[in-house]
Amino acid sequence: MCSASGPSTCGPSSWCHIGATPETTVCCPSEGDPCTLPLSRGTGNQFLDRWYYNQQSGSCQPFTYAGLQGNQNNFLTRESCEERCGPNPCFEGRPFVGIDGRAQTCSVSANLNTCPANYWCHIGADMSTTVCCPGASTNICNLPMSTGEGNYNLERYYFDQSSRTCRPFIYNGLKGNQNNFVTLRACQLACQPLDNPCIGQPATTAAGQVLFCSSTNKDTCPVNFWCHIGATPETTVCCPGATNACSVPLAPGTGNSGLSRWYYNTDDRVSPRKAHELRFRC
């Protein structure tokens, strides 16, 4: 026997079936996570107001229970249904459930993945939707941008494959994917790693993104920055330093690229005309 006020009296492999009478309020064998079970109206002649979790809508909905032979997806109140199942923020499947029977929460500040294998941490609008979702991707940066579902307006960042940069977007709060970062820095660290080619920090935009340039568009760099032409577009960025190239010494740099380049040697004894030509080339 159990009761609505003491359902925990049943063992870990059972659940408290709340019937119309004390005689039908007993511990029944558990069938697993109640939030994944289908609606069961049961059998009998009773008309009991109950709530069940609808996986398709991701919400708790009312139904009439006949009193017998129902399943565990059967709650006395909407509050108890939402407390157990809650709004499902996961795009596919249900959040990971801990030993206490509740969805396991996670943290955006954790350096390690606090979720089990094959799960990822969905950062929602609050702790109730910040949970471990199934279907972790091995390459989150290749996922498309997903605004998700819901009524929230959360400022997030995603990695845009076409521009190879992290861009802002508004997340609706539920059903998104892993290409969803709370901060620009988090997005850049995950998807836009920069092998810094500068002596110092490269120039950034007002949004904090690294400012790239090119051999044909060096004027994009701000004052006191120059366009470092690297071996790849990722290392072709605006670096701090003297903008008068002819006044600085040779710097072979570091790395394994072996790029053929020219430099102006101020120590060469050349004719005034030749020196002028060299300076012009610089």
PDB file of C-alpha atoms in Angstrom:
ATOM      1  CA  MET A   1       0.000   0.000   0.000  1.00  0.00           C
ATOM      2  CA  CYS A   2       1.090   3.585  -0.649  1.00  0.00           C
ATOM      3  CA  SER A   3      -0.603   6.974  -0.843  1.00  0.00           C
ATOM      4  CA  ALA A   4      -0.564  10.270  -2.708  1.00  0.00           C
ATOM      5  CA  SER A   5       1.205  11.836   0.268  1.00  0.00           C
ATOM      6  CA  GLY A   6       3.716   9.003   0.542  1.00  0.00           C
ATOM      7  CA  PRO A   7       4.453   7.599  -2.937  1.00  0.00           C
ATOM      8  CA  SER A   8       8.110   7.037  -2.031  1.00  0.00           C
ATOM      9  CA  THR A   9       7.149   4.105   0.177  1.00  0.00           C
ATOM     10  CA  CYS A  10       7.372   1.931  -2.937  1.00  0.00           C
ATOM     11  CA  GLY A  11      10.754   0.411  -3.776  1.00  0.00           C
ATOM     12  CA  PRO A  12      13.123   1.654  -6.505  1.00  0.00           C
ATOM     13  CA  SER A  13      11.628  -0.737  -9.073  1.00  0.00           C
ATOM     14  CA  SER A  14       8.007   0.195  -8.315  1.00  0.00           C
ATOM     15  CA  TRP A  15       5.690   3.190  -8.466  1.00  0.00           C
ATOM     16  CA  CYS A  16       2.631   4.225  -6.519  1.00  0.00           C
ATOM     17  CA  HIS A  17      -0.561   3.702  -8.511  1.00  0.00           C
ATOM     18  CA  ILE A  18      -3.091   6.200  -7.149  1.00  0.00           C
ATOM     19  CA  GLY A  19      -6.500   4.668  -7.730  1.00  0.00           C
ATOM     20  CA  ALA A  20     -10.002   5.770  -6.824  1.00  0.00           C
ATOM     21  CA  THR A  21      -9.906   3.918  -3.485  1.00  0.00           C
ATOM     22  CA  PRO A  22      -7.257   2.865  -0.950  1.00  0.00           C
ATOM     23  CA  GLU A  23      -7.642  -0.706  -2.253  1.00  0.00           C
ATOM     24  CA  THR A  24      -6.442   0.323  -5.726  1.00  0.00           C
ATOM     25  CA  THR A  25      -3.710   2.625  -4.423  1.00  0.00           C
ATOM     26  CA  VAL A  26      -0.829   0.165  -4.450  1.00  0.00           C
ATOM     27  CA  CYS A  27       2.805  -0.236  -5.544  1.00  0.00           C
ATOM     28  CA  CYS A  28       2.979  -1.443  -9.163  1.00  0.00           C
ATOM     29  CA  PRO A  29       6.063  -2.583 -11.152  1.00  0.00           C
ATOM     30  CA  SER A  30       7.857   0.333 -12.784  1.00  0.00           C
ATOM     31  CA  GLU A  31       8.039   0.572 -16.578  1.00  0.00           C
ATOM     32  CA  GLY A  32      10.879   3.086 -16.689  1.00  0.00           C
ATOM     33  CA  ASP A  33      10.819   6.847 -17.196  1.00  0.00           C
ATOM     34  CA  PRO A  34       7.146   7.918 -16.965  1.00  0.00           C
ATOM     35  CA  CYS A  35       7.796  10.879 -19.254  1.00  0.00           C
ATOM     36  CA  THR A  36       8.537   8.532 -22.170  1.00  0.00           C
ATOM     37  CA  LEU A  37       5.422   6.378 -21.724  1.00  0.00           C
ATOM     38  CA  PRO A  38       2.329   6.871 -23.916  1.00  0.00           C
ATOM     39  CA  LEU A  39      -1.010   8.078 -22.629  1.00  0.00           C
ATOM     40  CA  SER A  40      -2.983   5.250 -21.008  1.00  0.00           C
ATOM     41  CA  ARG A  41      -6.595   5.909 -20.008  1.00  0.00           C
ATOM     42  CA  GLY A  42      -6.753   2.499 -18.360  1.00  0.00           C
ATOM     43  CA  THR A  43      -9.843   0.409 -17.691  1.00  0.00           C
ATOM     44  CA  GLY A  44     -12.711   0.694 -15.219  1.00  0.00           C
ATOM     45  CA  ASN A  45     -15.724   2.867 -14.562  1.00  0.00           C
ATOM     46  CA  GLN A  46     -14.062   5.816 -12.837  1.00  0.00           C
ATOM     47  CA  PHE A  47     -13.699   9.359 -14.151  1.00  0.00           C
ATOM     48  CA  LEU A  48     -10.540  10.623 -12.470  1.00  0.00           C
ATOM     49  CA  ASP A  49      -8.979  13.944 -13.484  1.00  0.00           C
ATOM     50  CA  ARG A  50      -5.311  13.312 -14.202  1.00  0.00           C
ATOM     51  CA  TRP A  51      -2.365  14.762 -16.100  1.00  0.00           C
ATOM     52  CA  TYR A  52       0.122  13.116 -18.460  1.00  0.00           C
ATOM     53  CA  TYR A  53       3.260  14.249 -20.259  1.00  0.00           C
ATOM     54  CA  ASN A  54       2.816  14.593 -24.037  1.00  0.00           C
ATOM     55  CA  GLN A  55       6.181  14.008 -25.730  1.00  0.00           C
ATOM     56  CA  GLN A  56       5.047  15.489 -29.041  1.00  0.00           C
ATOM     57  CA  SER A  57       4.003  18.825 -27.579  1.00  0.00           C
ATOM     58  CA  GLY A  58       6.594  18.737 -24.794  1.00  0.00           C
ATOM     59  CA  SER A  59       3.958  19.724 -22.246  1.00  0.00           C
ATOM     60  CA  CYS A  60       1.711  18.271 -19.540  1.00  0.00           C
ATOM     61  CA  GLN A  61      -1.925  17.833 -20.580  1.00  0.00           C
ATOM     62  CA  PRO A  62      -5.125  16.714 -18.787  1.00  0.00           C
ATOM     63  CA  PHE A  63      -6.957  13.439 -19.383  1.00  0.00           C
ATOM     64  CA  THR A  64      -9.622  11.298 -17.720  1.00  0.00           C
ATOM     65  CA  TYR A  65      -8.379   8.108 -16.082  1.00  0.00           C
ATOM     66  CA  ALA A  66     -10.690   5.089 -15.831  1.00  0.00           C
ATOM     67  CA  GLY A  67      -9.116   3.979 -12.552  1.00  0.00           C
ATOM     68  CA  LEU A  68      -7.291   0.709 -13.333  1.00  0.00           C
ATOM     69  CA  GLN A  69      -4.485  -0.704 -15.499  1.00  0.00           C
ATOM     70  CA  GLY A  70      -2.894   2.652 -16.315  1.00  0.00           C
ATOM     71  CA  ASN A  71       0.814   3.361 -16.584  1.00  0.00           C
ATOM     72  CA  GLN A  72       3.243   5.585 -14.708  1.00  0.00           C
ATOM     73  CA  ASN A  73       2.633   8.604 -16.953  1.00  0.00           C
ATOM     74  CA  ASN A  74      -0.258   9.515 -14.687  1.00  0.00           C
ATOM     75  CA  PHE A  75      -0.098  12.520 -12.355  1.00  0.00           C
ATOM     76  CA  LEU A  76      -2.618  13.983  -9.916  1.00  0.00           C
ATOM     77  CA  THR A  77      -1.769  17.588 -10.764  1.00  0.00           C
ATOM     78  CA  ARG A  78      -0.176  19.598 -13.528  1.00  0.00           C
ATOM     79  CA  GLU A  79       2.456  20.790 -11.066  1.00  0.00           C
ATOM     80  CA  SER A  80       3.554  17.256 -10.200  1.00  0.00           C
ATOM     81  CA  CYS A  81       3.676  16.368 -13.902  1.00  0.00           C
ATOM     82  CA  GLU A  82       5.817  19.397 -14.770  1.00  0.00           C
ATOM     83  CA  GLU A  83       8.053  18.829 -11.759  1.00  0.00           C
ATOM     84  CA  ARG A  84       8.754  15.288 -12.929  1.00  0.00           C
ATOM     85  CA  CYS A  85       8.862  15.762 -16.681  1.00  0.00           C
ATOM     86  CA  GLY A  86       9.126  19.526 -17.110  1.00  0.00           C
ATOM     87  CA  PRO A  87       9.384  21.263 -20.474  1.00  0.00           C
ATOM     88  CA  ASN A  88      11.658  19.131 -22.634  1.00  0.00           C
ATOM     89  CA  PRO A  89      14.360  21.410 -24.090  1.00  0.00           C
ATOM     90  CA  CYS A  90      16.046  18.598 -26.048  1.00  0.00           C
ATOM     91  CA  PHE A  91      15.723  18.473 -29.826  1.00  0.00           C
ATOM     92  CA  GLU A  92      15.561  14.686 -29.716  1.00  0.00           C
ATOM     93  CA  GLY A  93      14.849  12.312 -26.848  1.00  0.00           C
ATOM     94  CA  ARG A  94      14.547  13.125 -23.167  1.00  0.00           C
ATOM     95  CA  PRO A  95      17.103  14.691 -20.774  1.00  0.00           C
ATOM     96  CA  PHE A  96      19.335  12.343 -18.805  1.00  0.00           C
ATOM     97  CA  VAL A  97      17.683  11.358 -15.528  1.00  0.00           C
ATOM     98  CA  GLY A  98      19.775  11.000 -12.359  1.00  0.00           C
ATOM     99  CA  ILE A  99      19.372   8.495  -9.558  1.00  0.00           C
ATOM    100  CA  ASP A 100      16.811  10.797  -7.934  1.00  0.00           C
ATOM    101  CA  GLY A 101      14.526  10.427 -10.927  1.00  0.00           C
ATOM    102  CA  ARG A 102      14.977  14.031 -12.024  1.00  0.00           C
ATOM    103  CA  ALA A 103      16.618  15.485 -15.109  1.00  0.00           C
ATOM    104  CA  GLN A 104      20.321  16.038 -14.432  1.00  0.00           C
ATOM    105  CA  THR A 105      21.361  19.674 -14.630  1.00  0.00           C
ATOM    106  CA  CYS A 106      24.715  20.807 -16.002  1.00  0.00           C
ATOM    107  CA  SER A 107      26.809  23.976 -16.087  1.00  0.00           C
ATOM    108  CA  VAL A 108      28.139  26.242 -18.820  1.00  0.00           C
ATOM    109  CA  SER A 109      31.105  27.214 -16.642  1.00  0.00           C
ATOM    110  CA  ALA A 110      32.376  23.663 -16.259  1.00  0.00           C
ATOM    111  CA  ASN A 111      35.665  22.974 -18.022  1.00  0.00           C
ATOM    112  CA  LEU A 112      34.683  19.347 -18.493  1.00  0.00           C
ATOM    113  CA  ASN A 113      31.501  17.869 -19.858  1.00  0.00           C
ATOM    114  CA  THR A 114      29.444  17.056 -16.771  1.00  0.00           C
ATOM    115  CA  CYS A 115      26.987  15.038 -18.851  1.00  0.00           C
ATOM    116  CA  PRO A 116      27.298  11.281 -19.512  1.00  0.00           C
ATOM    117  CA  ALA A 117      28.740   9.915 -22.752  1.00  0.00           C
ATOM    118  CA  ASN A 118      26.696  10.801 -25.848  1.00  0.00           C
ATOM    119  CA  TYR A 119      24.913  13.606 -23.971  1.00  0.00           C
ATOM    120  CA  TRP A 120      25.588  17.360 -24.185  1.00  0.00           C
ATOM    121  CA  CYS A 121      24.748  20.293 -21.927  1.00  0.00           C
ATOM    122  CA  HIS A 122      21.799  22.322 -23.203  1.00  0.00           C
ATOM    123  CA  ILE A 123      21.993  25.803 -21.678  1.00  0.00           C
ATOM    124  CA  GLY A 124      18.442  27.071 -21.352  1.00  0.00           C
ATOM    125  CA  ALA A 125      16.876  30.195 -19.896  1.00  0.00           C
ATOM    126  CA  ASP A 126      17.022  28.741 -16.371  1.00  0.00           C
ATOM    127  CA  MET A 127      18.172  25.643 -14.513  1.00  0.00           C
ATOM    128  CA  SER A 128      15.012  23.702 -15.370  1.00  0.00           C
ATOM    129  CA  THR A 129      16.044  23.674 -19.040  1.00  0.00           C
ATOM    130  CA  THR A 130      19.806  23.521 -18.468  1.00  0.00           C
ATOM    131  CA  VAL A 131      20.051  19.763 -18.724  1.00  0.00           C
ATOM    132  CA  CYS A 132      21.941  16.919 -20.395  1.00  0.00           C
ATOM    133  CA  CYS A 133      20.388  16.179 -23.799  1.00  0.00           C
ATOM    134  CA  PRO A 134      21.037  13.045 -25.880  1.00  0.00           C
ATOM    135  CA  GLY A 135      22.621  12.998 -29.333  1.00  0.00           C
ATOM    136  CA  ALA A 136      25.947  14.742 -28.710  1.00  0.00           C
ATOM    137  CA  SER A 137      27.662  15.669 -31.992  1.00  0.00           C
ATOM    138  CA  THR A 138      31.349  15.029 -32.622  1.00  0.00           C
ATOM    139  CA  ASN A 139      31.659  18.247 -34.651  1.00  0.00           C
ATOM    140  CA  ILE A 140      29.347  20.916 -33.316  1.00  0.00           C
ATOM    141  CA  CYS A 141      30.860  23.588 -35.555  1.00  0.00           C
ATOM    142  CA  ASN A 142      29.400  21.874 -38.647  1.00  0.00           C
ATOM    143  CA  LEU A 143      25.849  22.024 -37.314  1.00  0.00           C
ATOM    144  CA  PRO A 144      23.491  24.624 -38.813  1.00  0.00           C
ATOM    145  CA  MET A 145      22.265  27.564 -36.790  1.00  0.00           C
ATOM    146  CA  SER A 146      19.039  26.666 -34.962  1.00  0.00           C
ATOM    147  CA  THR A 147      16.834  29.290 -33.320  1.00  0.00           C
ATOM    148  CA  GLY A 148      14.854  26.483 -31.669  1.00  0.00           C
ATOM    149  CA  GLU A 149      11.384  26.797 -30.190  1.00  0.00           C
ATOM    150  CA  GLY A 150       9.831  28.682 -27.281  1.00  0.00           C
ATOM    151  CA  ASN A 151       9.100  32.237 -26.238  1.00  0.00           C
ATOM    152  CA  TYR A 152      12.486  33.274 -24.895  1.00  0.00           C
ATOM    153  CA  ASN A 153      14.828  35.807 -26.485  1.00  0.00           C
ATOM    154  CA  LEU A 154      18.281  34.617 -25.495  1.00  0.00           C
ATOM    155  CA  GLU A 155      21.371  36.252 -26.993  1.00  0.00           C
ATOM    156  CA  ARG A 156      23.634  33.494 -28.270  1.00  0.00           C
ATOM    157  CA  TYR A 157      26.448  32.870 -30.770  1.00  0.00           C
ATOM    158  CA  TYR A 158      26.883  30.234 -33.460  1.00  0.00           C
ATOM    159  CA  PHE A 159      29.706  29.320 -35.831  1.00  0.00           C
ATOM    160  CA  ASP A 160      28.911  30.243 -39.429  1.00  0.00           C
ATOM    161  CA  GLN A 161      30.569  27.837 -41.867  1.00  0.00           C
ATOM    162  CA  SER A 162      30.378  30.174 -44.857  1.00  0.00           C
ATOM    163  CA  SER A 163      32.208  33.076 -43.211  1.00  0.00           C
ATOM    164  CA  ARG A 164      34.249  30.905 -40.811  1.00  0.00           C
ATOM    165  CA  THR A 165      33.351  33.279 -37.988  1.00  0.00           C
ATOM    166  CA  CYS A 166      31.175  33.286 -34.884  1.00  0.00           C
ATOM    167  CA  ARG A 167      27.996  35.302 -35.285  1.00  0.00           C
ATOM    168  CA  PRO A 168      25.226  36.400 -32.886  1.00  0.00           C
ATOM    169  CA  PHE A 169      21.649  35.129 -33.039  1.00  0.00           C
ATOM    170  CA  ILE A 170      18.528  35.012 -30.870  1.00  0.00           C
ATOM    171  CA  TYR A 171      17.697  31.625 -29.356  1.00  0.00           C
ATOM    172  CA  ASN A 172      14.081  30.831 -28.474  1.00  0.00           C
ATOM    173  CA  GLY A 173      15.119  28.703 -25.497  1.00  0.00           C
ATOM    174  CA  LEU A 174      14.191  25.117 -26.428  1.00  0.00           C
ATOM    175  CA  LYS A 175      14.937  22.401 -29.022  1.00  0.00           C
ATOM    176  CA  GLY A 176      18.197  23.912 -30.308  1.00  0.00           C
ATOM    177  CA  ASN A 177      21.437  22.130 -31.197  1.00  0.00           C
ATOM    178  CA  GLN A 178      25.024  22.251 -29.918  1.00  0.00           C
ATOM    179  CA  ASN A 179      26.103  25.069 -32.224  1.00  0.00           C
ATOM    180  CA  ASN A 180      24.837  27.420 -29.551  1.00  0.00           C
ATOM    181  CA  PHE A 181      27.212  29.369 -27.311  1.00  0.00           C
ATOM    182  CA  VAL A 182      26.468  31.764 -24.462  1.00  0.00           C
ATOM    183  CA  THR A 183      29.500  33.961 -25.226  1.00  0.00           C
ATOM    184  CA  LEU A 184      31.465  34.927 -28.309  1.00  0.00           C
ATOM    185  CA  ARG A 185      34.652  33.736 -26.622  1.00  0.00           C
ATOM    186  CA  ALA A 186      33.203  30.276 -26.026  1.00  0.00           C
ATOM    187  CA  CYS A 187      32.261  30.020 -29.701  1.00  0.00           C
ATOM    188  CA  GLN A 188      35.686  31.152 -30.874  1.00  0.00           C
ATOM    189  CA  LEU A 189      37.494  28.736 -28.575  1.00  0.00           C
ATOM    190  CA  ALA A 190      35.392  25.828 -29.817  1.00  0.00           C
ATOM    191  CA  CYS A 191      35.143  26.592 -33.515  1.00  0.00           C
ATOM    192  CA  GLN A 192      37.473  29.425 -34.444  1.00  0.00           C
ATOM    193  CA  PRO A 193      40.838  28.537 -32.898  1.00  0.00           C
ATOM    194  CA  LEU A 194      43.450  31.111 -33.825  1.00  0.00           C
ATOM    195  CA  ASP A 195      47.121  30.259 -34.098  1.00  0.00           C
ATOM    196  CA  ASN A 196      48.059  33.836 -33.245  1.00  0.00           C
ATOM    197  CA  PRO A 197      50.552  35.053 -35.880  1.00  0.00           C
ATOM    198  CA  CYS A 198      51.082  38.416 -34.197  1.00  0.00           C
ATOM    199  CA  ILE A 199      53.560  39.693 -31.648  1.00  0.00           C
ATOM    200  CA  GLY A 200      50.758  40.872 -29.392  1.00  0.00           C
ATOM    201  CA  GLN A 201      47.026  40.526 -29.851  1.00  0.00           C
ATOM    202  CA  PRO A 202      45.386  40.952 -33.267  1.00  0.00           C
ATOM    203  CA  ALA A 203      42.805  43.677 -33.827  1.00  0.00           C
ATOM    204  CA  THR A 204      39.187  42.785 -33.121  1.00  0.00           C
ATOM    205  CA  THR A 205      35.817  44.165 -34.138  1.00  0.00           C
ATOM    206  CA  ALA A 206      33.423  45.906 -31.749  1.00  0.00           C
ATOM    207  CA  ALA A 207      31.810  42.500 -31.191  1.00  0.00           C
ATOM    208  CA  GLY A 208      35.152  40.987 -30.196  1.00  0.00           C
ATOM    209  CA  GLN A 209      35.792  39.003 -33.387  1.00  0.00           C
ATOM    210  CA  VAL A 210      39.309  38.809 -34.811  1.00  0.00           C
ATOM    211  CA  LEU A 211      39.706  41.270 -37.683  1.00  0.00           C
ATOM    212  CA  PHE A 212      40.890  39.536 -40.851  1.00  0.00           C
ATOM    213  CA  CYS A 213      42.447  41.246 -43.873  1.00  0.00           C
ATOM    214  CA  SER A 214      43.969  40.211 -47.227  1.00  0.00           C
ATOM    215  CA  SER A 215      46.773  41.090 -49.627  1.00  0.00           C
ATOM    216  CA  THR A 216      44.253  42.975 -51.769  1.00  0.00           C
ATOM    217  CA  ASN A 217      42.469  44.674 -48.884  1.00  0.00           C
ATOM    218  CA  LYS A 218      45.038  45.756 -46.320  1.00  0.00           C
ATOM    219  CA  ASP A 219      43.194  48.979 -45.515  1.00  0.00           C
ATOM    220  CA  THR A 220      40.727  47.093 -43.327  1.00  0.00           C
ATOM    221  CA  CYS A 221      43.233  47.264 -40.463  1.00  0.00           C
ATOM    222  CA  PRO A 222      42.784  50.116 -37.955  1.00  0.00           C
ATOM    223  CA  VAL A 223      45.398  52.723 -37.019  1.00  0.00           C
ATOM    224  CA  ASN A 224      48.621  51.249 -35.547  1.00  0.00           C
ATOM    225  CA  PHE A 225      47.854  47.807 -37.005  1.00  0.00           C
ATOM    226  CA  TRP A 226      49.212  46.203 -40.168  1.00  0.00           C
ATOM    227  CA  CYS A 227      47.998  43.308 -42.293  1.00  0.00           C
ATOM    228  CA  HIS A 228      49.968  40.146 -41.571  1.00  0.00           C
ATOM    229  CA  ILE A 229      49.771  37.975 -44.701  1.00  0.00           C
ATOM    230  CA  GLY A 230      50.040  34.433 -43.386  1.00  0.00           C
ATOM    231  CA  ALA A 231      50.001  31.021 -45.032  1.00  0.00           C
ATOM    232  CA  THR A 232      46.227  30.729 -44.548  1.00  0.00           C
ATOM    233  CA  PRO A 233      43.254  33.104 -44.271  1.00  0.00           C
ATOM    234  CA  GLU A 234      43.101  32.253 -40.562  1.00  0.00           C
ATOM    235  CA  THR A 235      46.577  33.746 -40.009  1.00  0.00           C
ATOM    236  CA  THR A 236      46.008  36.747 -42.281  1.00  0.00           C
ATOM    237  CA  VAL A 237      44.962  39.218 -39.621  1.00  0.00           C
ATOM    238  CA  CYS A 238      45.608  42.768 -38.442  1.00  0.00           C
ATOM    239  CA  CYS A 239      48.629  42.764 -36.116  1.00  0.00           C
ATOM    240  CA  PRO A 240      49.782  45.595 -33.838  1.00  0.00           C
ATOM    241  CA  GLY A 241      53.040  47.394 -34.595  1.00  0.00           C
ATOM    242  CA  ALA A 242      54.797  49.932 -36.814  1.00  0.00           C
ATOM    243  CA  THR A 243      52.977  50.570 -40.070  1.00  0.00           C
ATOM    244  CA  ASN A 244      56.091  51.930 -41.854  1.00  0.00           C
ATOM    245  CA  ALA A 245      57.482  48.618 -43.117  1.00  0.00           C
ATOM    246  CA  CYS A 246      60.779  50.110 -44.282  1.00  0.00           C
ATOM    247  CA  SER A 247      61.732  51.229 -40.758  1.00  0.00           C
ATOM    248  CA  VAL A 248      61.632  47.843 -39.020  1.00  0.00           C
ATOM    249  CA  PRO A 249      64.311  45.112 -39.057  1.00  0.00           C
ATOM    250  CA  LEU A 250      64.006  41.717 -40.703  1.00  0.00           C
ATOM    251  CA  ALA A 251      61.955  39.222 -38.671  1.00  0.00           C
ATOM    252  CA  PRO A 252      61.925  35.668 -40.120  1.00  0.00           C
ATOM    253  CA  GLY A 253      59.220  34.728 -37.608  1.00  0.00           C
ATOM    254  CA  THR A 254      58.343  31.254 -36.367  1.00  0.00           C
ATOM    255  CA  GLY A 255      56.473  28.310 -37.848  1.00  0.00           C
ATOM    256  CA  ASN A 256      56.946  25.671 -40.543  1.00  0.00           C
ATOM    257  CA  SER A 257      55.396  27.327 -43.597  1.00  0.00           C
ATOM    258  CA  GLY A 258      58.590  28.417 -45.430  1.00  0.00           C
ATOM    259  CA  LEU A 259      57.022  31.312 -47.345  1.00  0.00           C
ATOM    260  CA  SER A 260      59.136  33.254 -49.870  1.00  0.00           C
ATOM    261  CA  ARG A 261      59.061  36.967 -49.015  1.00  0.00           C
ATOM    262  CA  TRP A 262      61.065  40.196 -49.593  1.00  0.00           C
ATOM    263  CA  TYR A 263      62.307  42.697 -47.050  1.00  0.00           C
ATOM    264  CA  TYR A 264      64.024  46.094 -47.126  1.00  0.00           C
ATOM    265  CA  ASN A 265      67.571  46.100 -45.737  1.00  0.00           C
ATOM    266  CA  THR A 266      68.463  49.515 -44.326  1.00  0.00           C
ATOM    267  CA  ASP A 267      72.148  48.520 -44.038  1.00  0.00           C
ATOM    268  CA  ASP A 268      72.667  47.984 -47.776  1.00  0.00           C
ATOM    269  CA  ARG A 269      74.956  50.549 -49.414  1.00  0.00           C
ATOM    270  CA  VAL A 270      72.948  51.411 -52.506  1.00  0.00           C
ATOM    271  CA  SER A 271      72.668  54.410 -54.786  1.00  0.00           C
ATOM    272  CA  PRO A 272      70.095  57.057 -53.904  1.00  0.00           C
ATOM    273  CA  ARG A 273      68.059  56.026 -56.964  1.00  0.00           C
ATOM    274  CA  LYS A 274      68.154  52.333 -55.972  1.00  0.00           C
ATOM    275  CA  ALA A 275      67.303  53.160 -52.359  1.00  0.00           C
ATOM    276  CA  HIS A 276      64.307  55.152 -53.541  1.00  0.00           C
ATOM    277  CA  GLU A 277      63.075  52.220 -55.644  1.00  0.00           C
ATOM    278  CA  LEU A 278      63.441  49.856 -52.703  1.00  0.00           C
ATOM    279  CA  ARG A 279      61.629  52.207 -50.383  1.00  0.00           C
ATOM    280  CA  PHE A 280      58.838  52.563 -52.917  1.00  0.00           C
ATOM    281  CA  ARG A 281      58.438  48.820 -53.037  1.00  0.00           C
ATOM    282  CA  CYS A 282      58.157  48.782 -49.268  1.00  0.00           C
TER     283      CYS A 282
END
